[in-house]
PDB file of C-alpha atoms in Angstrom:
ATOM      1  CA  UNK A  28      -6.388  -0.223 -25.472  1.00 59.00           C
ATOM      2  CA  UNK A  29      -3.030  -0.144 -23.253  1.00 68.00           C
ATOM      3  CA  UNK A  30      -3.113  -2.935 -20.627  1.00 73.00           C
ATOM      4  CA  UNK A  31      -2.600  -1.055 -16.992  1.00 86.00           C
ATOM      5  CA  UNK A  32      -1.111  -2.825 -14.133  1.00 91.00           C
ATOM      6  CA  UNK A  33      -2.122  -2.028 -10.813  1.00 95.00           C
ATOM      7  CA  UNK A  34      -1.604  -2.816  -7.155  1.00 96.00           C
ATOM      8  CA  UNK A  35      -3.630  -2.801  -4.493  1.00 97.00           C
ATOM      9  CA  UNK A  36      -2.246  -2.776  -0.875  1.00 97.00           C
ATOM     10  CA  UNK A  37      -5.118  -3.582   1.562  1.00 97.00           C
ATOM     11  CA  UNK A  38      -4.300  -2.301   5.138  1.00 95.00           C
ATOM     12  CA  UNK A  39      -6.317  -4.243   8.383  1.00 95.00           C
ATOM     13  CA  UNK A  40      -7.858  -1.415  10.535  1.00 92.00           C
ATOM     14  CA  UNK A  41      -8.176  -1.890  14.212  1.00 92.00           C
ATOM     15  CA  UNK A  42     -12.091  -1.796  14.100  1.00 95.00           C
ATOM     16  CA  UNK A  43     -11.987  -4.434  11.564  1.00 96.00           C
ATOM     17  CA  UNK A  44     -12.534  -2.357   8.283  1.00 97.00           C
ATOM     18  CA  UNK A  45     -10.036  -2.416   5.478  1.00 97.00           C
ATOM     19  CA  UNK A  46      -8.297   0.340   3.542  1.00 95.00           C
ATOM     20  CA  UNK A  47      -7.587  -0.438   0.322  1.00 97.00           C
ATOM     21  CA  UNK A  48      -4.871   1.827  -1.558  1.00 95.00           C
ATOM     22  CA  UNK A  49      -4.936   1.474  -5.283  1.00 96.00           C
ATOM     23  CA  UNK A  50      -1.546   2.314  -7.255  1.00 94.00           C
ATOM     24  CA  UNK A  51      -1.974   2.410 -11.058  1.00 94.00           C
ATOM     25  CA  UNK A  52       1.456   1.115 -12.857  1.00 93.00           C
ATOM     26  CA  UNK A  53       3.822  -0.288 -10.328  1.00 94.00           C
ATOM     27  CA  UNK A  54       7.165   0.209 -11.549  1.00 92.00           C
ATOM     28  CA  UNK A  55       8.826  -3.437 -12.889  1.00 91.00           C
ATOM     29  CA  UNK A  56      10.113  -5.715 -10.644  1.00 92.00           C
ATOM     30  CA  UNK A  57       8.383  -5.073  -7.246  1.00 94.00           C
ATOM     31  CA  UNK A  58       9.111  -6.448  -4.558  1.00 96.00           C
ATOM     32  CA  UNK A  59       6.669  -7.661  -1.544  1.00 96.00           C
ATOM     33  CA  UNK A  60       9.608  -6.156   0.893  1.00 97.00           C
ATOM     34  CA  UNK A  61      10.038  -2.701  -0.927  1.00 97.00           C
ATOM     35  CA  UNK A  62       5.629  -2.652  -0.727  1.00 96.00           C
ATOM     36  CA  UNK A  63       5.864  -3.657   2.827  1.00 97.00           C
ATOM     37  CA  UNK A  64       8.507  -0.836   3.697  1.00 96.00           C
ATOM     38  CA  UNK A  65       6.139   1.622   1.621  1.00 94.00           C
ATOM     39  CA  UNK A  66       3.085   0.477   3.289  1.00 94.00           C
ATOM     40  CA  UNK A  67       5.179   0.703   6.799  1.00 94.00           C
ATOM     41  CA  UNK A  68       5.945   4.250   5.906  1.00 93.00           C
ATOM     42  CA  UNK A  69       2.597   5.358   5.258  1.00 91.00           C
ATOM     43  CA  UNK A  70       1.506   3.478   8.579  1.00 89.00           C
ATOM     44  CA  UNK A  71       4.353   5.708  10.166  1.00 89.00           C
ATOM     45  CA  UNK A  72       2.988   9.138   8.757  1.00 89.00           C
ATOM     46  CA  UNK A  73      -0.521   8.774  10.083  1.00 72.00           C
ATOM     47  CA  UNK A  74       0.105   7.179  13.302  1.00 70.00           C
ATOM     48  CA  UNK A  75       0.968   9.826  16.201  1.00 70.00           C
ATOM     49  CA  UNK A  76       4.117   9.142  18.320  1.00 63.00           C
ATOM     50  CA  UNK A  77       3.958   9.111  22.212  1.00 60.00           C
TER      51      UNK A  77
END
Protein backbone atom coordinates (compact mmCIF):
# COMPACT_ATOMS: atom_id res chain seq x y z
CA UNK A 1 0.00 0.00 0.00
CA UNK A 2 1.50 3.55 -1.16
CA UNK A 3 2.20 5.76 1.89
CA UNK A 4 0.09 9.24 1.25
CA UNK A 5 1.18 12.42 2.74
CA UNK A 6 -1.22 14.88 3.67
CA UNK A 7 -1.70 18.32 5.14
CA UNK A 8 -4.10 19.70 7.02
CA UNK A 9 -4.46 23.54 7.38
CA UNK A 10 -6.87 24.30 10.29
CA UNK A 11 -8.37 27.87 9.95
CA UNK A 12 -9.78 29.72 13.55
CA UNK A 13 -13.37 30.94 12.79
CA UNK A 14 -14.64 34.02 14.47
CA UNK A 15 -17.41 32.06 16.43
CA UNK A 16 -14.80 29.82 17.68
CA UNK A 17 -15.26 26.72 15.32
CA UNK A 18 -12.45 25.44 13.18
CA UNK A 19 -12.22 24.63 9.49
CA UNK A 20 -10.08 22.11 8.74
CA UNK A 21 -8.87 21.80 4.93
CA UNK A 22 -7.35 18.49 4.10
CA UNK A 23 -4.77 18.38 1.03
CA UNK A 24 -3.75 14.84 0.01
CA UNK A 25 0.11 14.85 -1.34
CA UNK A 26 1.71 18.17 -0.71
CA UNK A 27 4.19 18.70 -3.25
CA UNK A 28 8.08 18.22 -1.66
CA UNK A 29 9.56 20.76 0.14
CA UNK A 30 6.72 22.94 1.60
CA UNK A 31 7.10 25.62 3.13
CA UNK A 32 5.04 27.08 6.31
CA UNK A 33 5.29 30.65 4.31
CA UNK A 34 4.14 29.34 0.79
CA UNK A 35 0.94 27.42 3.15
CA UNK A 36 0.43 30.63 4.91
CA UNK A 37 0.24 32.72 1.55
CA UNK A 38 -2.17 29.83 0.23
CA UNK A 39 -4.22 29.82 3.26
CA UNK A 40 -4.16 33.90 3.05
CA UNK A 41 -5.48 33.56 -0.43
CA UNK A 42 -8.27 31.43 0.27
CA UNK A 43 -9.09 33.79 3.36
CA UNK A 44 -9.03 36.59 0.57
CA UNK A 45 -11.58 34.78 -1.84
CA UNK A 46 -14.30 34.27 0.71
CA UNK A 47 -14.06 37.36 2.63
CA UNK A 48 -16.12 40.38 0.97
CA UNK A 49 -14.26 43.73 0.49
CA UNK A 50 -15.77 47.08 1.80
Amino acid sequence: MADTRKLTMVFNLDNGDEFKYNLTDPKDALTKTEVDEAMQAMIDIDTPHV
